[in-house]
Amino acid sequence: MSVTPIITLITDFGEKDYFVGSMKGVILNINPDVTIVDISHDISSQDIVEASFVLKSIYKYFPSHTIHVVVVDPGVGGRRRPILVTSSNYYFVAPDNGVLSYIYKEDQPVKVREITSEHYFMKSHGETFHGRDIFAPIAARISKGVETSHIGEEIKDYTILKLNEPKLTDKNSLHGRIIHIDKFGNMITNITNEHLYNSFGYKKEMNFKIIIKEIVITGLNNFYAEGERGVPSALINSSGHLEIYSFMNNAKKILNGAIRDEVIVRVE
Amino acid sequence: MSVTPIITLITDFGEKDYFVGSMKGVILNINPDVTIVDISHDISSQDIVEASFVLKSIYKYFPSHTIHVVVVDPGVGGRRRPILVTSSNYYFVAPDNGVLSYIYKEDQPVKVREITSEHYFMKSHGETFHGRDIFAPIAARISKGVETSHIGEEIKDYTILKLNEPKLTDKNSLHGRIIHIDKFGNMITNITNEHLYNSFGYKKEMNFKIIIKEIVITGLNNFYAEGERGVPSALINSSGHLEIYSFMNNAKKILNGAIRDEVIVRVE
Amino acid sequence: MSVTPIITLITDFGEKDYFVGSMKGVILNINPDVTIVDISHDISSQDIVEASFVLKSIYKYFPSHTIHVVVVDPGVGGRRRPILVTSSNYYFVAPDNGVLSYIYKEDQPVKVREITSEHYFMKSHGETFHGRDIFAPIAARISKGVETSHIGEEIKDYTILKLNEPKLTDKNSLHGRIIHIDKFGNMITNITNEHLYNSFGYKKEMNFKIIIKEIVITGLNNFYAEGERGVPSALINSSGHLEIYSFMNNAKKILNGAIRDEVIVRVE
């Protein structure tokens, strides 16, 4: 356990309600010395894919042993299991609905446990708020040094989302999709610079065409200000993903863009 | 005073402005070792009832001696008094406009003091920002161990909101109201499982009908996923309140619901 | 360095995305003992003027040596320089786009350094996220006691915004503008009580007329509740600025107001 234990929170609970506040209370009541870090509480309601992308984009910047709690949980109270995951460097506490899929792939080896240690749960009415009654107290216990083996048994049949991978349709065309649209209207694809490299032996000087919604963008910029104002442009963003943007404007609005829109990269 | 003093904040100041930031600065300037916990800054503007419900839903999960600050204050600068309340387990700092009404009922005994210790106030222009100039510094002083008797004299004529209690109109019908609608569109009533028990000797097997806006819901679920998708359903939520919801949908939208809508529970 | 170093964050990154979370991770990875304080992440996209006003309104309430980080950065990756500013009491880390203009004026003496210590930067793809890759790690290093001279050389040609100052057009008329509209629709002008004093030898009893959008407001109130409900009123607010408001209503909506609207103060 690190000297200053850290618990991060990603939820779709919004910031208007009592949900996040009561989770924080439960955590601090068990471990008043933990640092709680709000990542986002504005994940679109019940959007597991969005939450998984935000988690993927932040977890590795935190100190080793940080405990990442993700509560985007459409199936709360139903048959989906609560899980505790230990990866190479971190702990994750979440419902078993696939929201940790990127972690299973990126931060191996992982061990997934079903959370069954009911003596640690908050007693409450009903079965509707596992964020407060299960995930918060389990994260707080881990931050106090409770052994993961005391939380539950290992499981092997945990849920993995089929995360869209881009496809090479011929040796010159890579087909991907928009997987995230950020606050500025920047549209992030599932195509990474590794995909470009593996597909085309990508080099800066290559003659790329990026096609989205029948618009053709030529070439990749290095930073936003290199794009022409108000025009769709592309670059490899700070997470290594191909991103469609519009300098001093909003690509989503210009292109009437949406999650799952197709994006094609062509070399000539 | 606990080892790690905690101050929580509930306001209607939003997250775009300088209001919350300057309160945090004032607190940390007086006590850099306090843990500040954001509960919500997105309470609907000047909505005392909403703030009181959020406070009721979170305060008791925090460690003893936590200082809860609530600044939803339409009458700022006018005749309403700033108050410091000590309850069985906590401190509360707020305007005397009824926002602490649930606390007076639930966490007795309470002692209410008018805050008059002006030497602790921030000097500032005008009388418009008591959050920064009165509530923040008083909370910080309490977190440093200042005696409550130094903050002001006890008062007895503090404001209590007439919080709607459900009414039994005949031995089979309990009439309540919607008192909160959460981010998911779940509609929370003022009818708790205690009300059901006291009215009907409530048991799970009972044949309940819940009537809202001429829609009849039959029976109570145990968790959200037990409801049919897109259809209005009901359960006792994690705070013990009767809640109208719609699985994978938004009950508020489906029912065109609003705060104060009538809800009737009938047993047959 | 103070015993408990504090880093505050003002950005336009929103609260839905991974931007703020990854900055927090980078900071805590370098210095797990720092206190991170969210001021606002909801600055209007790329609005340097709004960010500079929020910073002006909060920085001086924090303890000496607090490190204020401001990332509102339309020119990220382009020619604008990242800077570290030491003022009389604080540190500031930001892009050199004028967002610190009020600081240069108010908290002298200031020393401005271009951040060039690349060995402290995060290695990443592209040049699009200086918040995570430059500003966060530099702030964290300062919080650990790294000498500012190790961050970069002093520069003299830093950017200063031409912040609108009100103008006295004749000895009875002061012309200003709306520079900020808060969450409640209160419209804040660039006219301070010092401007009133210097222009007119302002006293409470003076016969002021405030003209905005052909509406005439007579006199200044001391606090919001002194205004008539729903009618445009004026007062000197908690930052010492002339503010147009409407008690229990929204001045922006009533007046169809916007940033840069002209406001005239007349004495008779």
PDB file of N, CA, C and O in Angstrom, chain A residues 12-19 21-22 24-26 28-29 32-33 41 43 45-46 74-78 122 124-129 132, chain B residues 4 6 15 37-42 44 50 53-54 57-58 61-63 180 182-184 188 193 222-224 235 237-240 247-248:
ATOM      1  N   ASP A  12     -21.638   7.776 -13.534  1.00  0.00           N
ATOM      2  CA  ASP A  12     -22.619   8.512 -14.336  1.00  0.00           C
ATOM      3  C   ASP A  12     -23.677   9.129 -13.417  1.00  0.00           C
ATOM      4  O   ASP A  12     -24.803   9.355 -13.843  1.00  0.00           O
ATOM      5  N   PHE A  13     -23.280   9.437 -12.182  1.00  0.00           N
ATOM      6  CA  PHE A  13     -24.246   9.896 -11.181  1.00  0.00           C
ATOM      7  C   PHE A  13     -24.574  11.384 -11.287  1.00  0.00           C
ATOM      8  O   PHE A  13     -25.463  11.876 -10.605  1.00  0.00           O
ATOM      9  N   GLY A  14     -23.840  12.117 -12.109  1.00  0.00           N
ATOM     10  CA  GLY A  14     -24.062  13.557 -12.169  1.00  0.00           C
ATOM     11  C   GLY A  14     -23.556  14.245 -10.910  1.00  0.00           C
ATOM     12  O   GLY A  14     -23.112  13.587  -9.966  1.00  0.00           O
ATOM     13  N   GLU A  15     -23.644  15.581 -10.907  1.00  0.00           N
ATOM     14  CA  GLU A  15     -23.070  16.325  -9.784  1.00  0.00           C
ATOM     15  C   GLU A  15     -24.152  17.057  -9.016  1.00  0.00           C
ATOM     16  O   GLU A  15     -23.874  17.882  -8.156  1.00  0.00           O
ATOM     17  N   LYS A  16     -25.395  16.767  -9.336  1.00  0.00           N
ATOM     18  CA  LYS A  16     -26.505  17.489  -8.744  1.00  0.00           C
ATOM     19  C   LYS A  16     -27.075  16.725  -7.551  1.00  0.00           C
ATOM     20  O   LYS A  16     -27.787  17.284  -6.737  1.00  0.00           O
ATOM     21  N   ASP A  17     -26.753  15.448  -7.474  1.00  0.00           N
ATOM     22  CA  ASP A  17     -27.475  14.561  -6.590  1.00  0.00           C
ATOM     23  C   ASP A  17     -26.651  14.119  -5.394  1.00  0.00           C
ATOM     24  O   ASP A  17     -25.515  14.526  -5.235  1.00  0.00           O
ATOM     25  N   TYR A  18     -27.256  13.271  -4.581  1.00  0.00           N
ATOM     26  CA  TYR A  18     -26.610  12.810  -3.353  1.00  0.00           C
ATOM     27  C   TYR A  18     -25.757  11.574  -3.569  1.00  0.00           C
ATOM     28  O   TYR A  18     -25.084  11.116  -2.651  1.00  0.00           O
ATOM     29  N   PHE A  19     -25.729  11.030  -4.774  1.00  0.00           N
ATOM     30  CA  PHE A  19     -25.065   9.743  -4.994  1.00  0.00           C
ATOM     31  C   PHE A  19     -23.568   9.798  -4.684  1.00  0.00           C
ATOM     32  O   PHE A  19     -23.042   9.017  -3.902  1.00  0.00           O
ATOM     33  N   GLY A  21     -21.795  12.143  -3.190  1.00  0.00           N
ATOM     34  CA  GLY A  21     -21.527  12.589  -1.827  1.00  0.00           C
ATOM     35  C   GLY A  21     -21.632  11.472  -0.814  1.00  0.00           C
ATOM     36  O   GLY A  21     -20.820  11.379   0.112  1.00  0.00           O
ATOM     37  N   SER A  22     -22.608  10.584  -0.985  1.00  0.00           N
ATOM     38  CA  SER A  22     -22.723   9.515   0.007  1.00  0.00           C
ATOM     39  C   SER A  22     -21.623   8.476  -0.176  1.00  0.00           C
ATOM     40  O   SER A  22     -21.134   7.913   0.808  1.00  0.00           O
ATOM     41  N   LYS A  24     -18.569   9.248  -1.050  1.00  0.00           N
ATOM     42  CA  LYS A  24     -17.405   9.871  -0.406  1.00  0.00           C
ATOM     43  C   LYS A  24     -17.481   9.738   1.114  1.00  0.00           C
ATOM     44  O   LYS A  24     -16.479   9.485   1.785  1.00  0.00           O
ATOM     45  N   GLY A  25     -18.694   9.918   1.653  1.00  0.00           N
ATOM     46  CA  GLY A  25     -18.869   9.780   3.095  1.00  0.00           C
ATOM     47  C   GLY A  25     -18.512   8.389   3.570  1.00  0.00           C
ATOM     48  O   GLY A  25     -17.776   8.211   4.548  1.00  0.00           O
ATOM     49  N   VAL A  26     -19.007   7.376   2.869  1.00  0.00           N
ATOM     50  CA  VAL A  26     -18.733   5.984   3.249  1.00  0.00           C
ATOM     51  C   VAL A  26     -17.228   5.711   3.220  1.00  0.00           C
ATOM     52  O   VAL A  26     -16.671   5.099   4.135  1.00  0.00           O
ATOM     53  N   LEU A  28     -14.678   7.908   3.459  1.00  0.00           N
ATOM     54  CA  LEU A  28     -13.938   8.652   4.490  1.00  0.00           C
ATOM     55  C   LEU A  28     -14.261   8.151   5.885  1.00  0.00           C
ATOM     56  O   LEU A  28     -13.446   8.276   6.800  1.00  0.00           O
ATOM     57  N   ASN A  29     -15.436   7.588   6.062  1.00  0.00           N
ATOM     58  CA  ASN A  29     -15.788   7.039   7.367  1.00  0.00           C
ATOM     59  C   ASN A  29     -14.924   5.813   7.680  1.00  0.00           C
ATOM     60  O   ASN A  29     -14.539   5.583   8.819  1.00  0.00           O
ATOM     61  N   PRO A  32     -10.328   7.859   6.820  1.00  0.00           N
ATOM     62  CA  PRO A  32     -10.300   9.320   6.700  1.00  0.00           C
ATOM     63  C   PRO A  32      -9.017   9.851   6.063  1.00  0.00           C
ATOM     64  O   PRO A  32      -8.953  11.022   5.701  1.00  0.00           O
ATOM     65  N   ASP A  33      -8.000   9.006   5.911  1.00  0.00           N
ATOM     66  CA  ASP A  33      -6.715   9.480   5.384  1.00  0.00           C
ATOM     67  C   ASP A  33      -6.555   9.257   3.894  1.00  0.00           C
ATOM     68  O   ASP A  33      -5.499   9.538   3.324  1.00  0.00           O
ATOM     69  N   HIS A  41     -18.075  12.500 -13.095  1.00  0.00           N
ATOM     70  CA  HIS A  41     -19.378  11.975 -12.691  1.00  0.00           C
ATOM     71  C   HIS A  41     -20.403  12.252 -13.776  1.00  0.00           C
ATOM     72  O   HIS A  41     -21.593  12.041 -13.581  1.00  0.00           O
ATOM     73  N   ILE A  43     -20.324  10.927 -16.949  1.00  0.00           N
ATOM     74  CA  ILE A  43     -20.421   9.920 -17.994  1.00  0.00           C
ATOM     75  C   ILE A  43     -21.892   9.865 -18.427  1.00  0.00           C
ATOM     76  O   ILE A  43     -22.788   9.962 -17.600  1.00  0.00           O
ATOM     77  N   SER A  45     -25.467   8.684 -19.082  1.00  0.00           N
ATOM     78  CA  SER A  45     -26.153   7.691 -18.247  1.00  0.00           C
ATOM     79  C   SER A  45     -26.014   6.280 -18.815  1.00  0.00           C
ATOM     80  O   SER A  45     -26.380   6.039 -19.955  1.00  0.00           O
ATOM     81  N   GLN A  46     -25.454   5.401 -18.038  1.00  0.00           N
ATOM     82  CA  GLN A  46     -25.390   3.963 -18.342  1.00  0.00           C
ATOM     83  C   GLN A  46     -24.539   3.651 -19.578  1.00  0.00           C
ATOM     84  O   GLN A  46     -24.677   2.576 -20.159  1.00  0.00           O
ATOM     85  N   PRO A  74     -25.867  -0.204 -15.355  1.00  0.00           N
ATOM     86  CA  PRO A  74     -27.291  -0.344 -15.697  1.00  0.00           C
ATOM     87  C   PRO A  74     -27.950  -1.556 -15.025  1.00  0.00           C
ATOM     88  O   PRO A  74     -29.146  -1.535 -14.771  1.00  0.00           O
ATOM     89  N   GLY A  75     -27.167  -2.571 -14.711  1.00  0.00           N
ATOM     90  CA  GLY A  75     -27.769  -3.789 -14.176  1.00  0.00           C
ATOM     91  C   GLY A  75     -27.743  -3.885 -12.665  1.00  0.00           C
ATOM     92  O   GLY A  75     -27.882  -4.975 -12.115  1.00  0.00           O
ATOM     93  N   VAL A  76     -27.595  -2.746 -11.982  1.00  0.00           N
ATOM     94  CA  VAL A  76     -27.444  -2.777 -10.522  1.00  0.00           C
ATOM     95  C   VAL A  76     -28.535  -3.607  -9.844  1.00  0.00           C
ATOM     96  O   VAL A  76     -29.707  -3.472 -10.155  1.00  0.00           O
ATOM     97  N   GLY A  77     -28.117  -4.448  -8.922  1.00  0.00           N
ATOM     98  CA  GLY A  77     -29.066  -5.250  -8.162  1.00  0.00           C
ATOM     99  C   GLY A  77     -29.449  -6.538  -8.864  1.00  0.00           C
ATOM    100  O   GLY A  77     -29.959  -7.465  -8.249  1.00  0.00           O
ATOM    101  N   GLY A  78     -29.190  -6.626 -10.176  1.00  0.00           N
ATOM    102  CA  GLY A  78     -29.530  -7.829 -10.927  1.00  0.00           C
ATOM    103  C   GLY A  78     -28.422  -8.870 -10.815  1.00  0.00           C
ATOM    104  O   GLY A  78     -27.693  -8.911  -9.838  1.00  0.00           O
ATOM    105  N   MET A 122     -22.384  -1.955   3.194  1.00  0.00           N
ATOM    106  CA  MET A 122     -23.275  -1.116   3.978  1.00  0.00           C
ATOM    107  C   MET A 122     -24.642  -1.790   4.018  1.00  0.00           C
ATOM    108  O   MET A 122     -25.145  -2.261   3.004  1.00  0.00           O
ATOM    109  N   SER A 124     -28.466  -1.500   3.920  1.00  0.00           N
ATOM    110  CA  SER A 124     -29.377  -0.458   3.433  1.00  0.00           C
ATOM    111  C   SER A 124     -30.679  -1.076   2.967  1.00  0.00           C
ATOM    112  O   SER A 124     -30.812  -2.282   2.858  1.00  0.00           O
ATOM    113  N   HIS A 125     -31.614  -0.194   2.687  1.00  0.00           N
ATOM    114  CA  HIS A 125     -32.865  -0.601   2.074  1.00  0.00           C
ATOM    115  C   HIS A 125     -32.579  -1.006   0.640  1.00  0.00           C
ATOM    116  O   HIS A 125     -31.897  -0.284  -0.078  1.00  0.00           O
ATOM    117  N   GLY A 126     -33.149  -2.078   0.200  1.00  0.00           N
ATOM    118  CA  GLY A 126     -33.158  -2.414  -1.213  1.00  0.00           C
ATOM    119  C   GLY A 126     -31.777  -2.705  -1.762  1.00  0.00           C
ATOM    120  O   GLY A 126     -30.783  -2.848  -1.037  1.00  0.00           O
ATOM    121  N   GLU A 127     -31.711  -2.793  -3.070  1.00  0.00           N
ATOM    122  CA  GLU A 127     -30.533  -3.276  -3.783  1.00  0.00           C
ATOM    123  C   GLU A 127     -30.246  -2.336  -4.934  1.00  0.00           C
ATOM    124  O   GLU A 127     -29.955  -2.754  -6.032  1.00  0.00           O
ATOM    125  N   THR A 128     -30.389  -1.033  -4.709  1.00  0.00           N
ATOM    126  CA  THR A 128     -30.347  -0.112  -5.839  1.00  0.00           C
ATOM    127  C   THR A 128     -29.101   0.745  -5.883  1.00  0.00           C
ATOM    128  O   THR A 128     -28.859   1.428  -6.857  1.00  0.00           O
ATOM    129  N   PHE A 129     -28.279   0.738  -4.845  1.00  0.00           N
ATOM    130  CA  PHE A 129     -27.183   1.693  -4.804  1.00  0.00           C
ATOM    131  C   PHE A 129     -25.890   0.998  -4.371  1.00  0.00           C
ATOM    132  O   PHE A 129     -25.362   1.242  -3.298  1.00  0.00           O
ATOM    133  N   ARG A 132     -22.658   3.102  -3.252  1.00  0.00           N
ATOM    134  CA  ARG A 132     -22.502   3.429  -1.830  1.00  0.00           C
ATOM    135  C   ARG A 132     -22.354   2.197  -0.946  1.00  0.00           C
ATOM    136  O   ARG A 132     -21.592   2.208   0.018  1.00  0.00           O
TER     137      ARG A 132
ATOM    138  N   THR B   4      -8.584  13.995  11.283  1.00  0.00           N
ATOM    139  CA  THR B   4      -8.600  14.635   9.962  1.00  0.00           C
ATOM    140  C   THR B   4      -9.924  15.374   9.807  1.00  0.00           C
ATOM    141  O   THR B   4     -10.924  14.776   9.444  1.00  0.00           O
ATOM    142  N   ILE B   6     -13.047  17.261   8.390  1.00  0.00           N
ATOM    143  CA  ILE B   6     -13.672  17.240   7.068  1.00  0.00           C
ATOM    144  C   ILE B   6     -14.733  18.326   6.990  1.00  0.00           C
ATOM    145  O   ILE B   6     -15.529  18.479   7.904  1.00  0.00           O
ATOM    146  N   GLU B  15     -20.523  25.243 -11.217  1.00  0.00           N
ATOM    147  CA  GLU B  15     -19.107  24.892 -11.236  1.00  0.00           C
ATOM    148  C   GLU B  15     -18.353  25.745 -12.233  1.00  0.00           C
ATOM    149  O   GLU B  15     -17.196  25.496 -12.543  1.00  0.00           O
ATOM    150  N   VAL B  37     -14.727  18.341   0.921  1.00  0.00           N
ATOM    151  CA  VAL B  37     -15.421  17.370   0.077  1.00  0.00           C
ATOM    152  C   VAL B  37     -16.571  18.062  -0.654  1.00  0.00           C
ATOM    153  O   VAL B  37     -17.505  18.571  -0.023  1.00  0.00           O
ATOM    154  N   ASP B  38     -16.506  18.089  -1.990  1.00  0.00           N
ATOM    155  CA  ASP B  38     -17.614  18.620  -2.781  1.00  0.00           C
ATOM    156  C   ASP B  38     -18.761  17.613  -2.781  1.00  0.00           C
ATOM    157  O   ASP B  38     -18.589  16.480  -3.227  1.00  0.00           O
ATOM    158  N   ILE B  39     -19.913  18.008  -2.297  1.00  0.00           N
ATOM    159  CA  ILE B  39     -21.098  17.139  -2.402  1.00  0.00           C
ATOM    160  C   ILE B  39     -21.841  17.511  -3.677  1.00  0.00           C
ATOM    161  O   ILE B  39     -21.950  16.732  -4.600  1.00  0.00           O
ATOM    162  N   SER B  40     -22.338  18.735  -3.777  1.00  0.00           N
ATOM    163  CA  SER B  40     -22.948  19.213  -5.015  1.00  0.00           C
ATOM    164  C   SER B  40     -22.899  20.724  -5.031  1.00  0.00           C
ATOM    165  O   SER B  40     -23.119  21.372  -4.008  1.00  0.00           O
ATOM    166  N   HIS B  41     -22.591  21.274  -6.209  1.00  0.00           N
ATOM    167  CA  HIS B  41     -22.718  22.716  -6.403  1.00  0.00           C
ATOM    168  C   HIS B  41     -23.783  23.000  -7.450  1.00  0.00           C
ATOM    169  O   HIS B  41     -23.944  24.128  -7.891  1.00  0.00           O
ATOM    170  N   ASP B  42     -24.504  21.970  -7.833  1.00  0.00           N
ATOM    171  CA  ASP B  42     -25.501  22.093  -8.889  1.00  0.00           C
ATOM    172  C   ASP B  42     -26.922  21.974  -8.372  1.00  0.00           C
ATOM    173  O   ASP B  42     -27.841  21.607  -9.121  1.00  0.00           O
ATOM    174  N   SER B  44     -30.458  23.193  -7.800  1.00  0.00           N
ATOM    175  CA  SER B  44     -31.202  24.182  -8.597  1.00  0.00           C
ATOM    176  C   SER B  44     -31.181  25.528  -7.872  1.00  0.00           C
ATOM    177  O   SER B  44     -31.340  25.580  -6.654  1.00  0.00           O
ATOM    178  N   GLU B  50     -34.631  21.105  -2.382  1.00  0.00           N
ATOM    179  CA  GLU B  50     -33.695  20.174  -3.012  1.00  0.00           C
ATOM    180  C   GLU B  50     -32.414  20.042  -2.188  1.00  0.00           C
ATOM    181  O   GLU B  50     -31.932  18.935  -1.954  1.00  0.00           O
ATOM    182  N   PHE B  53     -32.899  17.938   0.891  1.00  0.00           N
ATOM    183  CA  PHE B  53     -32.991  16.506   0.610  1.00  0.00           C
ATOM    184  C   PHE B  53     -31.611  15.902   0.332  1.00  0.00           C
ATOM    185  O   PHE B  53     -31.291  14.803   0.790  1.00  0.00           O
ATOM    186  N   VAL B  54     -30.779  16.619  -0.419  1.00  0.00           N
ATOM    187  CA  VAL B  54     -29.421  16.120  -0.674  1.00  0.00           C
ATOM    188  C   VAL B  54     -28.657  15.998   0.647  1.00  0.00           C
ATOM    189  O   VAL B  54     -28.007  14.978   0.923  1.00  0.00           O
ATOM    190  N   SER B  57     -29.616  13.058   2.628  1.00  0.00           N
ATOM    191  CA  SER B  57     -29.207  11.790   2.017  1.00  0.00           C
ATOM    192  C   SER B  57     -27.727  11.479   2.190  1.00  0.00           C
ATOM    193  O   SER B  57     -27.292  10.377   1.888  1.00  0.00           O
ATOM    194  N   ILE B  58     -26.946  12.472   2.629  1.00  0.00           N
ATOM    195  CA  ILE B  58     -25.495  12.219   2.699  1.00  0.00           C
ATOM    196  C   ILE B  58     -24.880  12.383   4.085  1.00  0.00           C
ATOM    197  O   ILE B  58     -23.867  11.766   4.385  1.00  0.00           O
ATOM    198  N   TYR B  61     -23.411   9.524   6.479  1.00  0.00           N
ATOM    199  CA  TYR B  61     -22.369   8.596   6.041  1.00  0.00           C
ATOM    200  C   TYR B  61     -20.973   9.086   6.385  1.00  0.00           C
ATOM    201  O   TYR B  61     -20.013   8.342   6.269  1.00  0.00           O
ATOM    202  N   PHE B  62     -20.862  10.337   6.803  1.00  0.00           N
ATOM    203  CA  PHE B  62     -19.540  10.916   7.092  1.00  0.00           C
ATOM    204  C   PHE B  62     -19.121  10.632   8.534  1.00  0.00           C
ATOM    205  O   PHE B  62     -19.964  10.356   9.383  1.00  0.00           O
ATOM    206  N   PRO B  63     -17.809  10.711   8.794  1.00  0.00           N
ATOM    207  CA  PRO B  63     -17.338  10.495  10.163  1.00  0.00           C
ATOM    208  C   PRO B  63     -17.951  11.511  11.132  1.00  0.00           C
ATOM    209  O   PRO B  63     -18.285  12.632  10.738  1.00  0.00           O
ATOM    210  N   HIS B 180     -38.267  14.797  -4.941  1.00  0.00           N
ATOM    211  CA  HIS B 180     -36.954  14.907  -5.585  1.00  0.00           C
ATOM    212  C   HIS B 180     -36.982  14.090  -6.865  1.00  0.00           C
ATOM    213  O   HIS B 180     -37.595  13.034  -6.923  1.00  0.00           O
ATOM    214  N   ASP B 182     -34.124  12.592  -9.543  1.00  0.00           N
ATOM    215  CA  ASP B 182     -32.673  12.518  -9.665  1.00  0.00           C
ATOM    216  C   ASP B 182     -32.241  12.584 -11.123  1.00  0.00           C
ATOM    217  O   ASP B 182     -33.056  12.733 -12.034  1.00  0.00           O
ATOM    218  N   LYS B 183     -30.940  12.492 -11.360  1.00  0.00           N
ATOM    219  CA  LYS B 183     -30.343  12.683 -12.674  1.00  0.00           C
ATOM    220  C   LYS B 183     -30.867  11.673 -13.698  1.00  0.00           C
ATOM    221  O   LYS B 183     -30.863  11.926 -14.891  1.00  0.00           O
ATOM    222  N   PHE B 184     -31.290  10.492 -13.203  1.00  0.00           N
ATOM    223  CA  PHE B 184     -31.767   9.449 -14.104  1.00  0.00           C
ATOM    224  C   PHE B 184     -33.256   9.580 -14.388  1.00  0.00           C
ATOM    225  O   PHE B 184     -33.837   8.751 -15.074  1.00  0.00           O
ATOM    226  N   ILE B 188     -38.585  10.473  -6.584  1.00  0.00           N
ATOM    227  CA  ILE B 188     -38.544  10.029  -5.205  1.00  0.00           C
ATOM    228  C   ILE B 188     -39.681  10.677  -4.438  1.00  0.00           C
ATOM    229  O   ILE B 188     -39.890  11.889  -4.527  1.00  0.00           O
ATOM    230  N   ASN B 193     -40.503   3.540   3.764  1.00  0.00           N
ATOM    231  CA  ASN B 193     -41.008   2.223   4.165  1.00  0.00           C
ATOM    232  C   ASN B 193     -41.564   2.239   5.585  1.00  0.00           C
ATOM    233  O   ASN B 193     -42.451   1.469   5.919  1.00  0.00           O
ATOM    234  N   ASN B 222     -37.506  -5.153  -6.137  1.00  0.00           N
ATOM    235  CA  ASN B 222     -36.372  -5.096  -5.214  1.00  0.00           C
ATOM    236  C   ASN B 222     -35.203  -4.323  -5.787  1.00  0.00           C
ATOM    237  O   ASN B 222     -34.388  -3.792  -5.054  1.00  0.00           O
ATOM    238  N   PHE B 223     -35.089  -4.299  -7.119  1.00  0.00           N
ATOM    239  CA  PHE B 223     -34.011  -3.536  -7.744  1.00  0.00           C
ATOM    240  C   PHE B 223     -34.458  -3.143  -9.143  1.00  0.00           C
ATOM    241  O   PHE B 223     -35.440  -3.669  -9.672  1.00  0.00           O
ATOM    242  N   TYR B 224     -33.721  -2.201  -9.737  1.00  0.00           N
ATOM    243  CA  TYR B 224     -34.163  -1.606 -10.992  1.00  0.00           C
ATOM    244  C   TYR B 224     -34.391  -2.638 -12.095  1.00  0.00           C
ATOM    245  O   TYR B 224     -35.398  -2.611 -12.813  1.00  0.00           O
ATOM    246  N   LEU B 235     -40.129   0.980  -6.479  1.00  0.00           N
ATOM    247  CA  LEU B 235     -39.390   0.200  -5.485  1.00  0.00           C
ATOM    248  C   LEU B 235     -39.133   1.100  -4.277  1.00  0.00           C
ATOM    249  O   LEU B 235     -39.405   2.294  -4.304  1.00  0.00           O
ATOM    250  N   ASN B 237     -36.274   2.723  -2.402  1.00  0.00           N
ATOM    251  CA  ASN B 237     -34.894   2.979  -2.839  1.00  0.00           C
ATOM    252  C   ASN B 237     -33.903   2.873  -1.683  1.00  0.00           C
ATOM    253  O   ASN B 237     -34.268   2.520  -0.557  1.00  0.00           O
ATOM    254  N   SER B 238     -32.672   3.207  -1.996  1.00  0.00           N
ATOM    255  CA  SER B 238     -31.585   2.992  -1.042  1.00  0.00           C
ATOM    256  C   SER B 238     -31.641   3.919   0.176  1.00  0.00           C
ATOM    257  O   SER B 238     -30.899   3.739   1.125  1.00  0.00           O
ATOM    258  N   SER B 239     -32.523   4.916   0.139  1.00  0.00           N
ATOM    259  CA  SER B 239     -32.733   5.767   1.318  1.00  0.00           C
ATOM    260  C   SER B 239     -34.007   5.387   2.050  1.00  0.00           C
ATOM    261  O   SER B 239     -34.409   6.084   2.978  1.00  0.00           O
ATOM    262  N   GLY B 240     -34.678   4.315   1.591  1.00  0.00           N
ATOM    263  CA  GLY B 240     -35.908   3.901   2.257  1.00  0.00           C
ATOM    264  C   GLY B 240     -37.146   4.637   1.765  1.00  0.00           C
ATOM    265  O   GLY B 240     -38.206   4.560   2.377  1.00  0.00           O
ATOM    266  N   PHE B 247     -37.063   1.181 -15.900  1.00  0.00           N
ATOM    267  CA  PHE B 247     -35.797   0.493 -16.177  1.00  0.00           C
ATOM    268  C   PHE B 247     -35.277   0.827 -17.564  1.00  0.00           C
ATOM    269  O   PHE B 247     -35.994   0.715 -18.544  1.00  0.00           O
ATOM    270  N   MET B 248     -34.020   1.247 -17.651  1.00  0.00           N
ATOM    271  CA  MET B 248     -33.356   1.645 -18.899  1.00  0.00           C
ATOM    272  C   MET B 248     -34.095   2.796 -19.599  1.00  0.00           C
ATOM    273  O   MET B 248     -33.988   2.970 -20.805  1.00  0.00           O
TER     274      MET B 248
END
